Short mmCIF file of C-alpha atoms and ligand atoms in Angstrom, two decimals:
data_model
loop_
_atom_site.label_atom_id
_atom_site.label_comp_id
_atom_site.label_asym_id
_atom_site.label_seq_id
_atom_site.Cartn_x
_atom_site.Cartn_y
_atom_site.Cartn_z
CA MET A 1 -49.37 -20.16 -21.86
CA SER A 2 -47.46 -18.77 -24.82
CA SER A 3 -47.11 -20.95 -27.90
CA ASN A 4 -43.31 -20.60 -27.70
CA THR A 5 -43.12 -23.48 -25.24
CA GLN A 6 -39.74 -24.87 -26.33
CA ILE A 7 -38.11 -21.47 -26.40
CA ILE A 8 -39.44 -20.73 -22.93
CA GLU A 9 -38.12 -24.05 -21.68
CA ARG A 10 -34.70 -23.21 -23.12
CA LEU A 11 -34.81 -19.80 -21.45
CA SER A 12 -35.77 -21.35 -18.11
CA ASN A 13 -32.85 -23.80 -18.38
CA SER A 14 -30.47 -20.89 -18.97
CA GLY A 15 -31.17 -19.64 -15.45
CA LEU A 16 -31.79 -16.15 -16.82
CA PHE A 17 -35.59 -16.34 -17.07
CA ILE A 18 -36.39 -15.54 -13.47
CA GLN A 19 -40.09 -15.71 -12.68
CA ASP A 20 -41.94 -14.95 -9.53
CA SER A 21 -38.98 -13.36 -7.67
CA ALA A 22 -37.53 -10.01 -6.79
CA PHE A 23 -33.87 -9.42 -6.00
CA ILE A 24 -33.62 -7.83 -2.56
CA ASN A 25 -30.71 -7.73 -0.12
CA GLY A 26 -28.66 -10.10 -2.27
CA GLU A 27 -31.36 -12.78 -2.42
CA TRP A 28 -34.04 -13.93 -4.82
CA VAL A 29 -37.19 -13.51 -2.80
CA LYS A 30 -40.81 -14.33 -3.48
CA SER A 31 -43.30 -11.67 -2.62
CA GLY A 32 -46.35 -13.84 -2.16
CA LYS A 33 -48.19 -12.14 -5.00
CA THR A 34 -47.50 -12.23 -8.74
CA PHE A 35 -48.71 -10.59 -11.95
CA GLU A 36 -48.78 -11.94 -15.47
CA VAL A 37 -46.45 -10.70 -18.17
CA TYR A 38 -47.69 -11.00 -21.75
CA ASP A 39 -46.05 -11.83 -25.05
CA PRO A 40 -47.35 -8.97 -27.22
CA SER A 41 -46.99 -11.10 -30.37
CA THR A 42 -49.67 -13.49 -29.13
CA ALA A 43 -51.37 -11.60 -26.29
CA GLN A 44 -50.83 -14.75 -24.22
CA ALA A 45 -49.19 -14.99 -20.82
CA LEU A 46 -45.44 -15.45 -21.00
CA GLY A 47 -44.78 -15.85 -17.29
CA LYS A 48 -45.36 -14.49 -13.82
CA ALA A 49 -43.42 -11.74 -12.08
CA ALA A 50 -43.31 -10.96 -8.38
CA ASN A 51 -45.79 -8.23 -7.49
CA CYS A 52 -43.80 -6.60 -4.72
CA THR A 53 -45.44 -4.89 -1.77
CA MET A 54 -44.50 -1.75 0.14
CA ASP A 55 -42.68 -3.93 2.70
CA ASP A 56 -40.59 -5.44 -0.13
CA MET A 57 -39.77 -2.02 -1.55
CA GLN A 58 -38.82 -0.60 1.83
CA ALA A 59 -36.64 -3.64 2.54
CA ALA A 60 -34.91 -3.12 -0.83
CA ILE A 61 -34.28 0.56 -0.12
CA LYS A 62 -32.93 -0.25 3.34
CA SER A 63 -30.63 -2.89 1.92
CA ALA A 64 -29.35 -0.52 -0.76
CA HIS A 65 -28.77 2.11 1.90
CA THR A 66 -26.80 -0.29 4.10
CA ALA A 67 -24.75 -1.45 1.11
CA GLN A 68 -23.89 1.89 -0.47
CA GLU A 69 -21.20 3.28 1.78
CA GLU A 70 -19.42 -0.06 2.16
CA TYR A 71 -19.48 -0.50 -1.65
CA PHE A 72 -17.99 2.93 -2.26
CA THR A 73 -15.34 2.83 0.43
CA SER A 74 -14.25 -0.76 -0.24
CA THR A 75 -13.74 -0.31 -3.99
CA THR A 76 -11.41 1.93 -5.91
CA ALA A 77 -12.80 3.62 -9.00
CA ALA A 78 -10.64 1.30 -11.09
CA ALA A 79 -12.08 -1.73 -9.29
CA ARG A 80 -15.62 -0.55 -9.99
CA GLY A 81 -14.64 -0.10 -13.63
CA ALA A 82 -13.30 -3.66 -13.73
CA LEU A 83 -16.52 -5.04 -12.20
CA LEU A 84 -18.56 -3.20 -14.81
CA GLN A 85 -16.34 -4.47 -17.60
CA LYS A 86 -16.90 -8.03 -16.38
CA TRP A 87 -20.67 -7.38 -16.33
CA HIS A 88 -20.42 -6.07 -19.91
CA ASP A 89 -18.59 -9.23 -20.99
CA LEU A 90 -21.18 -11.50 -19.38
CA VAL A 91 -24.02 -9.61 -21.05
CA LEU A 92 -22.40 -10.14 -24.45
CA GLU A 93 -21.63 -13.80 -23.68
CA ASN A 94 -25.36 -14.27 -23.03
CA ILE A 95 -26.59 -12.11 -25.89
CA ASP A 96 -28.64 -14.87 -27.55
CA THR A 97 -30.57 -15.70 -24.39
CA LEU A 98 -31.05 -12.06 -23.42
CA SER A 99 -32.22 -11.06 -26.92
CA THR A 100 -34.71 -13.91 -27.06
CA LEU A 101 -36.11 -13.02 -23.64
CA LEU A 102 -36.27 -9.34 -24.56
CA SER A 103 -37.98 -10.05 -27.87
CA LEU A 104 -40.56 -12.27 -26.18
CA GLU A 105 -41.55 -9.82 -23.48
CA ASN A 106 -41.29 -6.61 -25.53
CA GLY A 107 -42.25 -7.86 -28.99
CA LYS A 108 -39.40 -6.22 -30.92
CA THR A 109 -37.83 -8.36 -33.62
CA LEU A 110 -34.92 -10.60 -32.70
CA PRO A 111 -32.42 -8.53 -34.75
CA GLU A 112 -33.66 -5.37 -33.00
CA ALA A 113 -33.47 -7.11 -29.62
CA THR A 114 -29.91 -8.23 -30.36
CA THR A 115 -29.01 -4.68 -31.36
CA GLU A 116 -30.53 -3.47 -28.10
CA ILE A 117 -28.44 -5.86 -26.01
CA THR A 118 -25.30 -4.62 -27.80
CA TYR A 119 -26.46 -1.04 -27.18
CA ALA A 120 -27.16 -1.88 -23.51
CA ALA A 121 -23.70 -3.43 -23.13
CA SER A 122 -22.09 -0.35 -24.70
CA PHE A 123 -23.31 1.80 -21.79
CA ILE A 124 -21.72 -0.61 -19.31
CA ALA A 125 -18.39 -0.50 -21.18
CA TRP A 126 -18.60 3.27 -21.48
CA PHE A 127 -19.12 3.83 -17.75
CA ALA A 128 -16.57 1.16 -16.85
CA ALA A 129 -14.08 3.45 -18.55
CA GLU A 130 -15.58 6.61 -17.02
CA ALA A 131 -15.36 5.31 -13.42
CA PRO A 132 -11.63 6.14 -12.97
CA ARG A 133 -12.06 9.53 -14.62
CA ALA A 134 -14.09 11.08 -11.81
CA TYR A 135 -11.62 13.96 -11.53
CA GLY A 136 -12.04 16.82 -9.07
CA ASP A 137 -10.40 20.25 -9.25
CA THR A 138 -7.90 22.30 -7.34
CA ILE A 139 -8.88 25.96 -7.24
CA PRO A 140 -6.59 28.91 -6.52
CA SER A 141 -7.98 30.51 -3.39
CA SER A 142 -8.49 34.25 -2.82
CA THR A 143 -7.56 33.70 0.84
CA PRO A 144 -3.87 33.38 1.74
CA ASN A 145 -2.59 30.00 2.94
CA THR A 146 -5.69 28.25 1.69
CA LEU A 147 -6.21 25.39 -0.71
CA ILE A 148 -9.55 24.62 -2.32
CA MET A 149 -10.32 21.30 -3.97
CA THR A 150 -13.37 19.40 -5.06
CA LEU A 151 -14.21 15.74 -4.55
CA LYS A 152 -16.67 13.80 -6.68
CA GLN A 153 -18.72 11.58 -4.39
CA PRO A 154 -21.58 9.17 -5.02
CA VAL A 155 -24.99 10.73 -4.50
CA GLY A 156 -26.19 7.71 -2.49
CA VAL A 157 -29.04 5.30 -3.10
CA CYS A 158 -30.57 5.73 -6.56
CA GLY A 159 -34.14 4.81 -7.47
CA ILE A 160 -34.19 3.70 -11.10
CA ILE A 161 -37.56 3.51 -12.89
CA THR A 162 -37.34 2.25 -16.47
CA PRO A 163 -39.69 1.85 -19.45
CA TRP A 164 -40.73 -1.24 -21.43
CA ASN A 165 -39.57 0.00 -24.85
CA PHE A 166 -35.88 -0.63 -24.04
CA PRO A 167 -36.00 -3.33 -21.34
CA ALA A 168 -32.18 -3.65 -21.29
CA ALA A 169 -30.63 -0.40 -22.51
CA MET A 170 -32.57 1.91 -20.20
CA ILE A 171 -31.44 -0.19 -17.21
CA THR A 172 -27.77 -0.09 -18.16
CA ARG A 173 -27.82 3.58 -19.23
CA LYS A 174 -28.82 4.42 -15.62
CA VAL A 175 -27.37 1.62 -13.51
CA ALA A 176 -23.87 1.57 -15.05
CA PRO A 177 -23.10 5.24 -14.27
CA ALA A 178 -24.64 4.85 -10.80
CA LEU A 179 -22.42 1.86 -10.01
CA ALA A 180 -19.39 3.55 -11.59
CA ALA A 181 -19.91 6.55 -9.29
CA GLY A 182 -20.18 4.30 -6.23
CA CYS A 183 -23.96 4.39 -5.72
CA SER A 184 -26.27 1.50 -4.92
CA VAL A 185 -29.53 1.11 -6.85
CA VAL A 186 -33.13 0.08 -6.40
CA ILE A 187 -34.57 -0.76 -9.82
CA LYS A 188 -38.32 -0.71 -10.44
CA PRO A 189 -38.50 -2.41 -13.84
CA PRO A 190 -41.51 -1.95 -16.13
CA SER A 191 -44.33 -4.37 -15.38
CA GLU A 192 -44.61 -5.18 -19.12
CA THR A 193 -40.94 -6.27 -19.35
CA PRO A 194 -39.51 -7.17 -15.94
CA PHE A 195 -37.63 -10.32 -16.98
CA THR A 196 -34.77 -8.69 -18.89
CA ALA A 197 -34.04 -6.48 -15.88
CA LEU A 198 -33.90 -9.47 -13.55
CA ALA A 199 -31.60 -11.34 -15.95
CA LEU A 200 -29.26 -8.33 -16.14
CA ALA A 201 -29.14 -8.11 -12.33
CA LYS A 202 -28.24 -11.80 -12.13
CA LEU A 203 -25.36 -11.27 -14.56
CA ALA A 204 -24.19 -8.20 -12.62
CA VAL A 205 -23.94 -10.26 -9.45
CA LEU A 206 -22.19 -13.09 -11.32
CA ALA A 207 -19.71 -10.44 -12.50
CA GLY A 208 -18.85 -9.76 -8.85
CA ILE A 209 -20.84 -6.60 -8.18
CA PRO A 210 -21.75 -6.90 -4.48
CA ALA A 211 -25.20 -8.50 -4.40
CA ASN A 212 -26.88 -6.01 -2.09
CA VAL A 213 -25.76 -3.04 -4.20
CA ILE A 214 -28.43 -3.90 -6.78
CA GLN A 215 -32.07 -4.49 -5.94
CA VAL A 216 -34.76 -5.28 -8.50
CA VAL A 217 -38.32 -4.80 -7.29
CA PRO A 218 -41.03 -5.58 -9.86
CA THR A 219 -44.46 -4.32 -8.93
CA LYS A 220 -47.71 -3.28 -10.55
CA ASP A 221 -48.60 -1.09 -7.59
CA ARG A 222 -47.98 2.60 -8.37
CA GLY A 223 -47.83 3.48 -4.68
CA VAL A 224 -45.06 0.92 -4.15
CA ALA A 225 -43.17 2.17 -7.20
CA SER A 226 -43.51 5.78 -6.00
CA GLU A 227 -41.81 4.90 -2.73
CA VAL A 228 -38.41 5.45 -4.40
CA ALA A 229 -39.44 9.07 -4.95
CA VAL A 230 -40.62 9.56 -1.37
CA ASN A 231 -38.36 7.49 0.88
CA PRO A 232 -35.73 9.67 2.62
CA LEU A 233 -33.08 6.94 2.28
CA VAL A 234 -33.13 7.42 -1.52
CA SER A 235 -31.02 10.38 -2.68
CA LYS A 236 -31.72 10.38 -6.40
CA ILE A 237 -34.27 9.12 -8.86
CA SER A 238 -33.83 8.57 -12.58
CA PHE A 239 -36.93 7.94 -14.64
CA THR A 240 -37.61 7.31 -18.31
CA GLY A 241 -41.25 7.30 -19.36
CA SER A 242 -44.20 9.59 -19.93
CA THR A 243 -44.17 13.30 -19.18
CA GLY A 244 -47.23 12.91 -16.93
CA VAL A 245 -45.60 10.30 -14.69
CA GLY A 246 -42.31 12.21 -14.75
CA LYS A 247 -44.00 15.35 -13.44
CA ALA A 248 -45.76 13.36 -10.70
CA LEU A 249 -42.47 11.75 -9.61
CA ALA A 250 -40.68 15.12 -9.61
CA LYS A 251 -43.38 16.51 -7.29
CA LEU A 252 -43.02 13.54 -4.93
CA ALA A 253 -39.21 13.78 -4.99
CA ALA A 254 -39.42 17.47 -4.11
CA GLY A 255 -40.61 16.46 -0.62
CA THR A 256 -37.06 15.39 0.26
CA LEU A 257 -35.32 17.45 -2.48
CA LYS A 258 -33.88 14.41 -4.21
CA LYS A 259 -31.73 14.86 -7.25
CA VAL A 260 -33.90 13.94 -10.27
CA SER A 261 -33.21 12.98 -13.91
CA LEU A 262 -36.17 12.73 -16.25
CA GLU A 263 -36.15 11.43 -19.81
CA LEU A 264 -39.74 11.93 -20.95
CA GLY A 265 -41.98 12.09 -23.98
CA GLY A 266 -41.11 13.55 -27.36
CA ASN A 267 -42.81 14.74 -30.54
CA ALA A 268 -39.86 14.67 -32.92
CA PRO A 269 -40.09 16.65 -36.14
CA PHE A 270 -38.36 15.20 -39.23
CA ILE A 271 -37.77 17.94 -41.80
CA VAL A 272 -36.86 17.37 -45.44
CA PHE A 273 -35.74 20.58 -47.16
CA GLU A 274 -35.92 20.93 -50.95
CA ASP A 275 -32.11 20.58 -51.23
CA ALA A 276 -32.01 17.28 -49.28
CA ASP A 277 -30.69 14.01 -50.65
CA LEU A 278 -34.08 12.29 -50.86
CA ASP A 279 -32.73 8.75 -50.73
CA LEU A 280 -30.83 9.53 -47.55
CA ALA A 281 -33.88 11.29 -46.13
CA VAL A 282 -36.14 8.31 -46.81
CA GLU A 283 -33.59 5.96 -45.23
CA GLY A 284 -33.35 8.23 -42.16
CA CYS A 285 -37.12 8.48 -41.90
CA MET A 286 -37.43 4.69 -41.96
CA ALA A 287 -34.80 4.35 -39.23
CA SER A 288 -36.13 7.09 -36.99
CA LYS A 289 -39.83 6.34 -37.48
CA PHE A 290 -40.11 2.55 -37.58
CA ARG A 291 -37.40 1.50 -35.09
CA CYS A 292 -39.06 -0.60 -32.38
CA SER A 293 -42.33 -0.27 -34.36
CA GLY A 294 -42.35 3.44 -33.67
CA GLN A 295 -42.13 3.02 -29.91
CA THR A 296 -39.10 5.08 -28.91
CA CYS A 297 -39.06 8.50 -27.29
CA VAL A 298 -36.83 9.76 -30.12
CA CYS A 299 -38.98 8.34 -32.92
CA THR A 300 -40.01 10.72 -35.65
CA ASN A 301 -43.58 11.83 -34.95
CA ARG A 302 -44.15 14.50 -37.64
CA VAL A 303 -42.61 14.41 -41.12
CA TYR A 304 -42.38 17.88 -42.71
CA VAL A 305 -41.42 17.92 -46.39
CA ALA A 306 -40.82 20.93 -48.66
CA ARG A 307 -43.84 21.27 -50.96
CA SER A 308 -41.67 21.00 -54.11
CA VAL A 309 -40.49 17.48 -53.17
CA VAL A 310 -43.34 16.19 -51.00
CA GLY A 311 -44.88 14.02 -53.75
CA GLU A 312 -41.57 12.39 -54.65
CA PHE A 313 -40.53 11.89 -51.02
CA THR A 314 -43.89 10.39 -50.03
CA ALA A 315 -43.86 7.97 -52.99
CA ARG A 316 -40.38 6.74 -52.08
CA LEU A 317 -41.28 6.45 -48.39
CA VAL A 318 -44.44 4.49 -49.19
CA GLY A 319 -42.38 2.15 -51.40
CA LYS A 320 -40.08 1.35 -48.47
CA VAL A 321 -42.87 1.04 -45.90
CA LYS A 322 -44.74 -1.43 -48.12
CA GLY A 323 -41.60 -3.60 -47.92
CA LEU A 324 -41.89 -3.95 -44.13
CA THR A 325 -43.24 -7.21 -42.73
CA CYS A 326 -45.30 -7.38 -39.53
CA GLY A 327 -45.11 -10.44 -37.35
CA ALA A 328 -43.99 -12.06 -34.13
CA GLY A 329 -40.63 -10.78 -32.96
CA LEU A 330 -38.94 -14.17 -33.05
CA GLU A 331 -40.13 -15.08 -36.54
CA GLY A 332 -37.55 -14.93 -39.33
CA GLY A 333 -38.03 -12.19 -41.96
CA VAL A 334 -40.17 -10.01 -39.71
CA THR A 335 -39.17 -6.34 -39.61
CA GLN A 336 -42.01 -4.91 -37.50
CA GLY A 337 -42.97 -6.51 -34.22
CA PRO A 338 -46.23 -5.88 -32.39
CA LEU A 339 -46.94 -2.87 -30.20
CA ILE A 340 -46.75 -3.39 -26.47
CA ASN A 341 -50.50 -3.73 -25.80
CA GLY A 342 -53.98 -3.11 -27.13
CA ALA A 343 -54.10 0.47 -25.86
CA ALA A 344 -51.02 1.29 -27.95
CA VAL A 345 -52.75 -0.07 -31.08
CA ASP A 346 -55.89 1.91 -30.24
CA LYS A 347 -53.88 5.13 -30.00
CA VAL A 348 -52.41 4.65 -33.50
CA ARG A 349 -55.87 3.88 -34.89
CA GLU A 350 -57.29 6.97 -33.20
CA HIS A 351 -54.58 9.16 -34.72
CA ILE A 352 -55.24 7.70 -38.17
CA ALA A 353 -59.01 8.14 -37.84
CA ASP A 354 -58.64 11.70 -36.55
CA ALA A 355 -56.28 12.61 -39.43
CA VAL A 356 -58.49 11.02 -42.09
CA GLY A 357 -61.53 12.78 -40.60
CA LYS A 358 -59.68 16.07 -41.10
CA GLY A 359 -58.68 15.39 -44.71
CA ALA A 360 -55.50 13.24 -44.63
CA VAL A 361 -55.10 10.32 -47.03
CA VAL A 362 -53.84 6.86 -46.02
CA GLU A 363 -51.07 6.09 -48.54
CA CYS A 364 -50.33 2.63 -47.13
CA GLY A 365 -51.13 0.52 -44.07
CA GLY A 366 -53.70 1.85 -41.65
CA GLU A 367 -55.23 -1.47 -40.68
CA VAL A 368 -54.90 -4.15 -38.05
CA PRO A 369 -53.53 -7.13 -40.04
CA GLY A 370 -56.13 -9.86 -40.25
CA ASP A 371 -53.73 -12.81 -40.34
CA LEU A 372 -51.63 -12.35 -37.20
CA GLY A 373 -53.93 -13.69 -34.50
CA GLU A 374 -54.50 -11.94 -31.21
CA GLY A 375 -51.17 -10.07 -31.00
CA PHE A 376 -51.06 -6.27 -30.79
CA PHE A 377 -50.31 -5.49 -34.43
CA ILE A 378 -50.99 -2.51 -36.64
CA GLN A 379 -49.67 -2.11 -40.16
CA PRO A 380 -46.91 0.46 -40.62
CA THR A 381 -48.73 3.44 -42.04
CA VAL A 382 -48.01 6.57 -44.07
CA ILE A 383 -50.56 9.36 -44.36
CA SER A 384 -50.27 12.42 -46.60
CA GLY A 385 -51.96 15.79 -46.29
CA ALA A 386 -51.34 16.05 -42.54
CA THR A 387 -52.12 19.45 -41.00
CA ALA A 388 -51.50 21.25 -37.71
CA ASP A 389 -55.06 20.72 -36.40
CA MET A 390 -54.65 16.93 -36.31
CA ALA A 391 -53.88 14.96 -33.12
CA VAL A 392 -50.70 13.60 -34.78
CA ALA A 393 -49.30 17.13 -34.86
CA ARG A 394 -49.65 17.61 -31.11
CA GLU A 395 -49.46 14.18 -29.48
CA GLU A 396 -46.79 11.52 -29.50
CA THR A 397 -48.27 8.56 -31.41
CA PHE A 398 -45.69 6.05 -30.13
CA GLY A 399 -46.47 3.71 -32.99
CA PRO A 400 -45.72 3.06 -36.68
CA LEU A 401 -47.54 6.03 -38.19
CA ALA A 402 -45.71 8.53 -40.41
CA PRO A 403 -47.84 11.63 -41.08
CA VAL A 404 -46.44 13.76 -43.92
CA PHE A 405 -46.99 17.54 -43.75
CA ALA A 406 -46.04 19.91 -46.61
CA PHE A 407 -44.31 23.23 -45.86
CA ASP A 408 -43.34 26.32 -47.88
CA SER A 409 -40.44 28.03 -46.07
CA GLU A 410 -37.66 27.43 -43.57
CA GLU A 411 -39.13 29.99 -41.19
CA GLU A 412 -42.53 28.28 -41.33
CA VAL A 413 -41.21 24.77 -40.73
CA VAL A 414 -38.99 25.77 -37.83
CA ARG A 415 -41.98 27.48 -36.22
CA LEU A 416 -44.17 24.39 -36.77
CA ALA A 417 -41.44 22.03 -35.54
CA ASN A 418 -41.06 24.02 -32.33
CA ALA A 419 -44.82 24.37 -31.75
CA THR A 420 -44.93 21.63 -29.11
CA GLU A 421 -44.33 21.45 -25.38
CA PHE A 422 -41.85 18.62 -26.03
CA GLY A 423 -38.18 19.02 -26.91
CA LEU A 424 -36.42 15.68 -27.07
CA ALA A 425 -35.21 14.86 -30.61
CA GLY A 426 -35.48 16.48 -34.02
CA TYR A 427 -34.12 15.57 -37.46
CA PHE A 428 -33.58 17.46 -40.69
CA TYR A 429 -32.06 16.90 -44.10
CA SER A 430 -30.30 19.60 -46.10
CA ARG A 431 -27.08 19.99 -48.11
CA ASP A 432 -26.83 23.73 -47.45
CA VAL A 433 -24.16 24.25 -44.78
CA ALA A 434 -25.49 27.62 -43.65
CA ARG A 435 -28.99 26.17 -43.28
CA VAL A 436 -27.60 23.19 -41.37
CA MET A 437 -25.97 25.50 -38.83
CA ARG A 438 -29.01 27.78 -38.64
CA VAL A 439 -31.68 25.12 -38.21
CA ALA A 440 -29.58 23.00 -35.80
CA GLN A 441 -29.42 26.04 -33.53
CA LYS A 442 -33.08 27.00 -33.90
CA LEU A 443 -34.73 23.63 -33.26
CA GLN A 444 -35.87 23.47 -29.64
CA VAL A 445 -34.66 19.94 -28.89
CA GLY A 446 -32.01 18.26 -26.78
CA MET A 447 -30.79 16.10 -29.67
CA CYS A 448 -30.69 16.96 -33.34
CA GLY A 449 -29.97 14.53 -36.18
CA VAL A 450 -28.71 16.26 -39.34
CA ASN A 451 -28.75 14.07 -42.46
CA THR A 452 -29.13 11.02 -40.23
CA GLY A 453 -31.96 9.28 -38.44
CA LYS A 454 -29.66 7.62 -35.93
CA ILE A 455 -28.64 9.72 -32.95
CA SER A 456 -28.36 7.28 -30.04
CA ALA A 457 -24.96 6.06 -28.85
CA ALA A 458 -23.25 5.55 -25.49
CA GLU A 459 -20.83 8.40 -26.19
CA ALA A 460 -23.51 10.93 -27.27
CA PRO A 461 -25.31 12.96 -24.56
CA PHE A 462 -28.97 11.86 -24.44
CA GLY A 463 -31.62 14.12 -22.95
CA GLY A 464 -34.35 16.63 -23.63
CA ILE A 465 -35.42 20.18 -22.96
CA LYS A 466 -38.87 21.73 -22.35
CA GLU A 467 -41.35 19.09 -21.12
CA SER A 468 -39.15 16.26 -22.37
CA GLY A 469 -37.30 16.43 -19.07
CA TYR A 470 -33.88 17.25 -17.69
CA GLY A 471 -30.59 15.53 -17.02
CA LEU A 472 -28.24 13.86 -19.47
CA GLU A 473 -27.58 10.16 -19.96
CA GLY A 474 -24.63 8.40 -21.56
CA SER A 475 -21.58 10.42 -22.67
CA LYS A 476 -19.03 12.19 -20.49
CA TYR A 477 -21.92 13.94 -18.71
CA GLY A 478 -23.92 10.88 -17.65
CA ILE A 479 -21.93 9.96 -14.54
CA ALA A 480 -22.37 13.46 -13.05
CA GLU A 481 -26.09 12.71 -12.56
CA TYR A 482 -25.01 10.19 -9.90
CA GLN A 483 -22.35 12.29 -8.20
CA THR A 484 -22.17 15.23 -5.87
CA ILE A 485 -19.32 17.71 -5.85
CA LYS A 486 -17.94 18.40 -2.41
CA THR A 487 -15.78 21.49 -1.95
CA VAL A 488 -12.96 21.03 0.54
CA THR A 489 -11.31 24.25 1.70
CA ILE A 490 -8.11 23.72 3.69
CA GLY A 491 -7.06 26.83 5.55
CA ASN A 492 -4.00 27.92 7.50
CA ILE A 493 -1.60 25.66 5.68
CA HIS A 494 1.27 28.19 6.07
CA VAL A 495 3.68 26.59 3.61
C1 LIG B 1 -36.08 5.85 -25.44
O1 LIG B 1 -36.95 5.69 -26.25
O2 LIG B 1 -36.36 6.20 -24.29
C2 LIG B 1 -34.62 5.62 -25.72
C3 LIG B 1 -34.28 5.63 -27.15
C4 LIG B 1 -32.82 5.51 -27.42
O3 LIG B 1 -32.00 5.32 -26.52
O4 LIG B 1 -32.47 5.62 -28.60
#
């Protein structure tokens, strides 16, 4: 068992560390089988989660289907907003417990985990307020004595498949708009971090959200997880994760033409023009590269710096990166938690080795720290002399590696930045207003940070283009992913 015995005991006493159970049809049920969940800081087992079977998943979908219409017709939009607001309040009341649980199962530092819970809660508050604003239209008809109007209606049962890098925020960014719209949900949480999802569901039910409207079905079985994309009772799926899995789910969902939202991989460029404020640029690079130890879809993957300032920028970046401290997420003073598993560490090492083999220089980091035990650590790393033929230029590292490329012109860097099949986030730094407008329009991304490395917020539309997926989350657009628009044409009214 994990060495954090006392913390785990405290979590168990809170009633929010729910092991060995799924939440199906309003009840905590055991599946008969379990799988181990690991603390990435120690590589030791943290607890056991229910390993749900196809029967469990189908029961969950059936329950959600039975619940959905009753939920929508028995609640006003304002009532759904009030339920969500209560859920939001309970999440914040339990922020210490939730952050500790999240940090233990994901590895991110406690301050980062606390920030994530606040971020997760902000989506619930946002969609609590959006619920009553599901306006339709009235449309002047071209036919006499006819009135046309539109109704926003819930899409139905939603299959929600979430990633381990944001165990709380990716649940609430999908579930809150679904519930606000009047949908029921079947959540397949990540097998690396199922416990935060279960805790959030418990708080949702305590807030008064009808118990059978939310189902949480942990499983390690891909076939069971895929059932949400295949089952005809599910009307929509929302997935955050890899582009490969997203494409596979979209193909499965096509069988019943489900509505699909996909938030997939990225390969974010971070561009520093010669007129940039270098201090701001270094600060933004730190925020966008090393958040969650480099494991977010919007993390900077490639750092392009104008040749005239590349030496200065790299020196300042290296100075900051050397100030980071690796360690267990719950330890005080730690700024970089572990990666999620050994394969994630291997990928960073492979990218470093490939780059060095092709001429890059490791400016700092680059090693597995020798003093942190069995956890999945890798030092935050900066390499200089990166070039387009290296794996880091093409593939998402998803780890704490900042490769610095030098460039000579705006035209060249925009071309390099766009030379990827991904199009999620991009960042650039410049004080030239015309360039800001030009480059913001030319970058092929769904989200662009200009003179900032922080782009995520409940009110800002979140989503990608190209092979980074489709659909928008958060913002005034997010609820539409869970609604249909019905046109009602009333004829022969003869006023
Ligand atoms: C993600 O990595 O999928 C989400 C990142 C964010 O919301 O900022």
